[in-house]
Every structure is written in structure tokens, then in C-alpha cells.
Amino acid sequence: EETPFGEAVTANGTLAAYDQTVASVKVPGRLRTITVDLGSVVRRGQVIAQVEPQDYNLRVQQAEAALAQARARLGLSPDGRDDNVNPEETGTVRQARAVLEEARVNRDRSSTLVKQGVVARSDFDAADAAYKVALSRFQDAIEEIRNRQAVMAQRRSELSLARQQLADTSVKAPLDGVVQEKRASVGEYLAAGAAVVNIVKMDPLRLKAEVPEREAKNVRSGQNVRVTVDGDTTVYLGQIMRLSPVIAQQSRMLLVEADVRNNGRLRPGAFAHAEIVTNDAQMVATVPTKAIVT
């Protein structure tokens, strides 16, 4: 009977991991624990190693103490969360304002007495100078409070940084996958950025295959692919996802990539045979498999 029998382009290629990464430490320190090894399955966000956190705990405590000191200098509760401060309401500024007000009253009084001829002009000049000094100190007091506010903001950011470094002592898997290689051991001192394990994503896999130039015009993104590997009779299904924009000059081949679903039996690096279905609407005469006798 006539049944659909797709036209296909045959190609050979290699299975590669869909994605791979190196999980590394963000902060230096001695490796305290590592919970995975070669072939371990990991999930994204899973803690796979731990750097000794004691030093970073102490840094957090130090930053908390520095922040509490900065808050106390502004008249705030050392363990509070609200950092809003009105400079005009602080003790330093209130004291400077009181001195300024006193100096202003003395100057005004001296001005009146000078006009009445009761005191000498030099007394008014002294009172005016004292007023100007008090005004300058009042402005200095406001600037001092603003400087303390800036110091408090700095201490707050230092505390956040210390807490982030403490959190970074835990090495987490950046993606779902399998450990390809273990690159560090417990007790080893690691610098920032040192590799701990290599992780590869196993599902789906990337099939990288080359199609002859004469067949390249028939290959398009989205076409289905039937994939087989040596030693396995299972036919794995995939789909063309990426095509190279150029044809290699030396080999006259077009590089294509297909995503292939993995049931756990495929391994990156395996040699694969691929049939790219370019036309699945062709009708051909077929016979049942049981009608064939060898």
C-alpha cells in the first residue's frame, strides 16, 4: 500500500553537551566540604561545596559593630533598621543652634546699645564677630551630621558586602546536570575563582553534524531528525535548531545543530548517525515487515 515515506538527508556527527560550566568559589578560603563526585546528578541552586565560613562570620560581626557605632554617633538605636535622620534634630546641631541664637541676641543687643550711645563700637564689633563664629560652627555641625550619615551608609554597605561574602562560601550548582569532573578536595585552600567541579547538562544534547553542500539547500531549521548511535538500536528524535551561515571552504560541508532528547542512555562525545527528514509528504509503495523473509 502507499504510505508517507519522507525524504531524508544522511549525515554523521557528534553528540555534545547542551551546556557546560565550571562551578567555582567566589571567595577565597579552605574547602570545608564537597558533597558531589564524578557522575553525581545536581540541580540548579543545590549546594555542592562549602568554604570554611568562620572568617566571614567574624567579618559580619565586625561590620555590624561598625554600623552600630555609626548609628550611635547620630543618636539612633544601635540595632535599629531606620536610617532616616533629620540633622536639625540631632544634639550636635541643637547645641550649635543654641550658641548661635545666643550670639545673635547679644549682637542685636549690642547694636541697640551702640545706637543709644551706651556702649562703645568695639563691643558691638566683638559681639558681631562672636555671632559670625557661632554661625560658622552651626554650619560645621550640620556638615558633621551629614558626614556621619555618609559614614553610616558606608557601614551599611560594608555589612551587606560582608553578608554576601558569607553567603558566597556556599558553592551552588549553576544549572541542572551531571558532574563531569571533580577538581578540588576537602582541606585544599582555594583562591577566588578556583574551580571546584565541571558540570554538563545532559538533556537535551546537541547533535553537531555536517551536511554536504549539494544537500544543504534542503535542510532548514525545524526539520525532524532521527538519530542512532553505535551499540544502541533505539532511534532518538530531535529537531534542527541552528544552521551555520557559511559552508566550510575546505570540506564543502554545512554545519547544523539539532537538539536531541536524552533518555539517560546517550553520552556527550558519542559518534552519531543522523537522518534529517527534508520531506515527509512523499508517498511510496510499502509492504509489511512480516512479509520480508531472510
CSV table of C-alpha atoms in Angstrom, one decimal:
chain,number,residue,atom,x,y,z
A,1,GLU,CA,0.0,0.0,0.0
A,2,GLU,CA,1.1,3.6,-0.4
A,3,THR,CA,2.2,5.3,2.8
A,4,PRO,CA,4.1,8.5,3.6
A,5,PHE,CA,7.8,8.0,3.4
A,6,GLY,CA,9.9,11.1,4.0
A,7,GLU,CA,12.9,12.1,2.0
A,8,ALA,CA,15.9,12.3,4.3
A,9,VAL,CA,19.5,13.6,4.2
A,10,THR,CA,22.0,11.4,5.9
A,11,ALA,CA,24.8,12.9,7.9
A,12,ASN,CA,27.3,11.9,10.6
A,13,GLY,CA,28.1,13.9,13.6
A,14,THR,CA,28.9,14.1,17.3
A,15,LEU,CA,26.7,14.4,20.3
A,16,ALA,CA,27.8,17.3,22.6
A,17,ALA,CA,26.5,18.5,26.0
A,18,TYR,CA,23.8,21.2,25.6
A,19,ASP,CA,25.6,23.3,28.0
A,20,GLN,CA,28.6,23.0,30.4
A,21,THR,CA,30.0,25.2,33.1
A,22,VAL,CA,32.6,25.2,35.8
A,23,ALA,CA,31.3,25.7,39.4
A,24,SER,CA,33.9,27.8,41.2
A,25,VAL,CA,34.3,29.6,44.6
A,26,LYS,CA,33.6,33.3,44.7
A,27,VAL,CA,35.6,33.9,47.9
A,28,PRO,CA,39.0,32.5,49.0
A,29,GLY,CA,39.3,30.0,51.8
A,30,ARG,CA,39.8,26.4,52.8
A,31,LEU,CA,37.4,23.9,51.3
A,32,ARG,CA,35.4,22.5,54.2
A,33,THR,CA,33.0,20.1,52.5
A,34,ILE,CA,32.2,18.8,49.0
A,35,THR,CA,29.1,16.7,48.5
A,36,VAL,CA,29.4,15.6,44.9
A,37,ASP,CA,31.8,13.5,42.8
A,38,LEU,CA,32.2,12.2,39.3
A,39,GLY,CA,28.8,11.3,37.8
A,40,SER,CA,26.7,13.0,40.6
A,41,VAL,CA,23.4,14.4,39.4
A,42,VAL,CA,22.9,18.0,40.6
A,43,ARG,CA,20.1,20.5,40.5
A,44,ARG,CA,20.3,24.2,39.9
A,45,GLY,CA,20.8,26.0,43.2
A,46,GLN,CA,22.0,22.9,45.0
A,47,VAL,CA,24.8,23.4,47.5
A,48,ILE,CA,27.7,21.2,46.3
A,49,ALA,CA,30.6,22.6,48.3
A,50,GLN,CA,31.3,24.8,51.4
A,51,VAL,CA,34.3,27.1,52.1
A,52,GLU,CA,35.2,27.5,55.8
A,53,PRO,CA,32.9,30.3,56.9
A,54,GLN,CA,34.4,31.3,60.3
A,55,ASP,CA,36.5,34.2,59.0
A,56,TYR,CA,33.4,35.6,57.1
A,57,ASN,CA,31.2,35.2,60.2
A,58,LEU,CA,33.7,37.4,62.1
A,59,ARG,CA,33.7,39.9,59.3
A,60,VAL,CA,29.9,40.2,59.5
A,61,GLN,CA,30.1,40.7,63.3
A,62,GLN,CA,32.8,43.4,62.8
A,63,ALA,CA,30.7,45.2,60.2
A,64,GLU,CA,27.6,45.0,62.4
A,65,ALA,CA,29.6,46.6,65.3
A,66,ALA,CA,30.9,49.4,63.0
A,67,LEU,CA,27.3,50.1,61.8
A,68,ALA,CA,26.0,50.2,65.4
A,69,GLN,CA,28.8,52.7,66.3
A,70,ALA,CA,27.9,54.9,63.3
A,71,ARG,CA,24.2,54.8,64.3
A,72,ALA,CA,25.0,55.7,67.9
A,73,ARG,CA,27.0,58.8,66.8
A,74,LEU,CA,23.8,60.0,65.1
A,75,GLY,CA,21.7,59.4,68.1
A,76,LEU,CA,20.0,56.3,66.7
A,77,SER,CA,19.4,53.0,68.3
A,78,PRO,CA,22.5,50.8,67.6
A,79,ASP,CA,20.3,47.8,66.5
A,80,GLY,CA,17.6,49.7,64.6
A,81,ARG,CA,16.7,49.5,60.9
A,82,ASP,CA,15.6,53.0,60.2
A,83,ASP,CA,18.4,55.2,58.9
A,84,ASN,CA,16.4,58.4,58.5
A,85,VAL,CA,17.9,61.3,60.5
A,86,ASN,CA,16.9,64.9,60.5
A,87,PRO,CA,20.2,66.9,61.0
A,88,GLU,CA,18.3,69.7,62.7
A,89,GLU,CA,17.1,67.3,65.5
A,90,THR,CA,20.5,65.9,66.5
A,91,GLY,CA,22.2,67.0,69.7
A,92,THR,CA,25.2,68.4,67.9
A,93,VAL,CA,23.2,70.7,65.7
A,94,ARG,CA,20.8,71.8,68.5
A,95,GLN,CA,23.8,72.8,70.7
A,96,ALA,CA,25.3,74.8,67.9
A,97,ARG,CA,21.9,76.4,67.2
A,98,ALA,CA,21.6,77.4,70.8
A,99,VAL,CA,25.0,79.0,70.8
A,100,LEU,CA,24.1,80.8,67.5
A,101,GLU,CA,20.9,82.1,68.9
A,102,GLU,CA,22.7,83.4,72.0
A,103,ALA,CA,25.3,85.1,69.8
A,104,ARG,CA,22.5,86.7,67.6
A,105,VAL,CA,20.7,88.1,70.7
A,106,ASN,CA,24.0,89.5,72.1
A,107,ARG,CA,24.8,91.1,68.7
A,108,ASP,CA,21.3,92.7,68.4
A,109,ARG,CA,21.5,94.0,72.0
A,110,SER,CA,24.9,95.5,71.3
A,111,SER,CA,23.6,97.1,68.1
A,112,THR,CA,20.8,98.7,70.1
A,113,LEU,CA,23.1,99.9,72.8
A,114,VAL,CA,25.6,101.4,70.3
A,115,LYS,CA,22.8,103.4,68.7
A,116,GLN,CA,21.9,104.7,72.1
A,117,GLY,CA,25.5,105.6,72.9
A,118,VAL,CA,25.6,103.3,75.9
A,119,VAL,CA,28.5,101.1,74.8
A,120,ALA,CA,31.4,101.5,72.6
A,121,ARG,CA,31.5,100.5,69.0
A,122,SER,CA,34.2,97.9,69.8
A,123,ASP,CA,31.8,96.0,72.0
A,124,PHE,CA,29.4,95.6,69.0
A,125,ASP,CA,32.2,94.5,66.8
A,126,ALA,CA,33.2,91.8,69.3
A,127,ALA,CA,29.5,90.6,69.5
A,128,ASP,CA,29.2,90.6,65.7
A,129,ALA,CA,32.4,88.5,65.4
A,130,ALA,CA,31.1,86.1,68.0
A,131,TYR,CA,27.9,85.8,66.0
A,132,LYS,CA,29.8,85.0,62.8
A,133,VAL,CA,31.9,82.4,64.6
A,134,ALA,CA,28.7,80.8,66.1
A,135,LEU,CA,27.1,80.8,62.6
A,136,SER,CA,30.2,79.0,61.1
A,137,ARG,CA,30.1,76.4,63.9
A,138,PHE,CA,26.4,75.9,63.3
A,139,GLN,CA,27.1,75.2,59.6
A,140,ASP,CA,30.0,72.9,60.6
A,141,ALA,CA,27.7,71.0,62.9
A,142,ILE,CA,25.2,70.4,60.0
A,143,GLU,CA,28.1,69.2,57.8
A,144,GLU,CA,29.4,67.0,60.5
A,145,ILE,CA,26.0,65.3,60.8
A,146,ARG,CA,25.8,64.8,57.0
A,147,ASN,CA,29.3,63.3,57.1
A,148,ARG,CA,28.2,60.9,59.9
A,149,GLN,CA,25.2,60.0,57.7
A,150,ALA,CA,27.5,59.2,54.8
A,151,VAL,CA,29.7,57.1,57.2
A,152,MET,CA,26.6,55.2,58.3
A,153,ALA,CA,25.6,54.5,54.7
A,154,GLN,CA,29.1,53.2,54.1
A,155,ARG,CA,29.0,51.0,57.1
A,156,ARG,CA,25.6,49.7,55.9
A,157,SER,CA,27.0,48.8,52.5
A,158,GLU,CA,30.1,47.1,54.2
A,159,LEU,CA,27.7,45.0,56.3
A,160,SER,CA,25.8,44.0,53.1
A,161,LEU,CA,29.1,43.1,51.4
A,162,ALA,CA,30.2,41.0,54.4
A,163,ARG,CA,26.9,39.1,54.5
A,164,GLN,CA,27.2,38.5,50.8
A,165,GLN,CA,30.7,37.1,51.2
A,166,LEU,CA,29.4,34.8,53.9
A,167,ALA,CA,26.7,33.6,51.6
A,168,ASP,CA,29.2,33.0,48.9
A,169,THR,CA,31.1,30.5,51.0
A,170,SER,CA,28.4,28.1,49.8
A,171,VAL,CA,29.1,26.9,46.2
A,172,LYS,CA,25.9,26.2,44.3
A,173,ALA,CA,25.3,24.4,41.1
A,174,PRO,CA,24.5,27.0,38.3
A,175,LEU,CA,22.4,24.5,36.2
A,176,ASP,CA,20.8,21.1,36.2
A,177,GLY,CA,23.3,18.5,35.1
A,178,VAL,CA,25.9,15.8,35.9
A,179,VAL,CA,29.3,16.3,37.4
A,180,GLN,CA,31.9,15.7,34.7
A,181,GLU,CA,35.0,16.3,36.8
A,182,LYS,CA,35.8,16.9,40.4
A,183,ARG,CA,38.6,19.5,40.6
A,184,ALA,CA,39.1,20.2,44.3
A,185,SER,CA,39.4,18.2,47.5
A,186,VAL,CA,38.4,18.9,51.2
A,187,GLY,CA,41.1,20.8,53.1
A,188,GLU,CA,42.5,22.4,50.0
A,189,TYR,CA,42.9,26.2,50.1
A,190,LEU,CA,41.2,27.8,47.1
A,191,ALA,CA,41.7,31.3,45.7
A,192,ALA,CA,38.8,33.3,44.5
A,193,GLY,CA,37.5,31.9,41.2
A,194,ALA,CA,39.2,28.5,41.7
A,195,ALA,CA,37.3,25.6,40.0
A,196,VAL,CA,35.5,23.0,42.2
A,197,VAL,CA,33.7,20.8,39.7
A,198,ASN,CA,32.8,20.7,36.0
A,199,ILE,CA,29.0,20.3,35.3
A,200,VAL,CA,27.4,19.3,32.0
A,201,LYS,CA,23.8,19.5,31.0
A,202,MET,CA,22.7,16.1,29.7
A,203,ASP,CA,19.1,16.7,28.4
A,204,PRO,CA,18.8,17.7,25.7
A,205,LEU,CA,22.0,17.0,23.9
A,206,ARG,CA,23.4,18.9,20.9
A,207,LEU,CA,24.0,17.0,17.7
A,208,LYS,CA,26.6,18.6,15.6
A,209,ALA,CA,26.6,17.2,12.1
A,210,GLU,CA,27.9,18.2,8.7
A,211,VAL,CA,25.7,18.1,5.6
A,212,PRO,CA,27.2,18.0,2.0
A,213,GLU,CA,26.9,21.2,0.0
A,214,ARG,CA,24.6,19.5,-2.6
A,215,GLU,CA,22.1,18.7,0.2
A,216,ALA,CA,22.4,21.9,2.1
A,217,LYS,CA,19.6,23.6,0.2
A,218,ASN,CA,17.1,21.1,1.5
A,219,VAL,CA,18.0,21.5,5.2
A,220,ARG,CA,16.1,24.0,7.2
A,221,SER,CA,15.5,24.9,10.8
A,222,GLY,CA,12.7,23.0,12.5
A,223,GLN,CA,13.1,19.8,10.5
A,224,ASN,CA,12.9,16.5,12.4
A,225,VAL,CA,16.0,14.3,12.8
A,226,ARG,CA,16.3,10.6,13.5
A,227,VAL,CA,19.5,9.8,15.4
A,228,THR,CA,21.2,6.5,16.2
A,229,VAL,CA,24.4,5.6,17.9
A,230,ASP,CA,26.7,2.6,17.7
A,231,GLY,CA,25.7,-0.2,20.1
A,232,ASP,CA,22.2,1.1,20.6
A,233,THR,CA,19.2,0.2,18.4
A,234,THR,CA,17.0,2.9,19.8
A,235,VAL,CA,16.1,5.7,17.4
A,236,TYR,CA,16.2,9.1,19.1
A,237,LEU,CA,14.2,12.0,17.9
A,238,GLY,CA,15.5,15.5,17.5
A,239,GLN,CA,14.9,18.8,15.7
A,240,ILE,CA,17.2,21.1,13.7
A,241,MET,CA,17.6,24.2,15.7
A,242,ARG,CA,20.7,26.0,14.3
A,243,LEU,CA,22.4,26.2,11.0
A,244,SER,CA,25.8,27.7,10.2
A,245,PRO,CA,25.5,30.8,7.9
A,246,VAL,CA,28.5,29.6,5.8
A,247,ILE,CA,29.7,26.5,4.1
A,248,ALA,CA,33.2,25.4,5.1
A,249,GLN,CA,35.6,26.0,2.2
A,250,GLN,CA,37.9,23.1,2.8
A,251,SER,CA,35.3,20.4,3.3
A,252,ARG,CA,32.3,22.0,1.4
A,253,MET,CA,30.1,20.9,4.3
A,254,LEU,CA,27.3,22.8,6.2
A,255,LEU,CA,27.4,22.6,10.0
A,256,VAL,CA,24.0,22.0,11.5
A,257,GLU,CA,23.0,21.6,15.2
A,258,ALA,CA,19.9,19.6,16.4
A,259,ASP,CA,18.6,19.3,19.9
A,260,VAL,CA,18.1,15.6,20.8
A,261,ARG,CA,16.1,14.4,23.7
A,262,ASN,CA,18.1,12.1,26.0
A,263,ASN,CA,16.6,9.2,28.0
A,264,GLY,CA,19.7,8.9,30.1
A,265,ARG,CA,21.5,6.5,27.7
A,266,LEU,CA,23.2,9.0,25.4
A,267,ARG,CA,26.5,10.4,26.3
A,268,PRO,CA,28.2,13.6,25.1
A,269,GLY,CA,31.1,12.8,22.7
A,270,ALA,CA,29.4,9.8,21.1
A,271,PHE,CA,29.6,9.3,17.3
A,272,ALA,CA,26.0,9.6,15.9
A,273,HIS,CA,24.3,8.8,12.6
A,274,ALA,CA,21.6,11.3,11.7
A,275,GLU,CA,18.7,11.3,9.1
A,276,ILE,CA,17.3,14.7,8.6
A,277,VAL,CA,13.8,14.5,7.3
A,278,THR,CA,13.5,17.1,4.5
A,279,ASN,CA,10.2,16.0,3.0
A,280,ASP,CA,7.7,13.8,5.0
A,281,ALA,CA,4.9,14.1,2.4
A,282,GLN,CA,6.2,11.7,-0.3
A,283,MET,CA,4.1,8.6,-0.9
A,284,VAL,CA,5.7,5.3,-1.7
A,285,ALA,CA,4.6,1.7,-2.1
A,286,THR,CA,5.4,-0.4,1.0
A,287,VAL,CA,4.9,-3.9,2.3
A,288,PRO,CA,4.5,-5.1,5.9
A,289,THR,CA,7.7,-6.1,7.7
A,290,LYS,CA,6.4,-9.6,8.3
A,291,ALA,CA,6.2,-10.1,4.5
A,292,ILE,CA,10.0,-10.0,4.3
A,293,VAL,CA,11.8,-13.3,4.9
A,294,THR,CA,15.5,-13.6,5.2
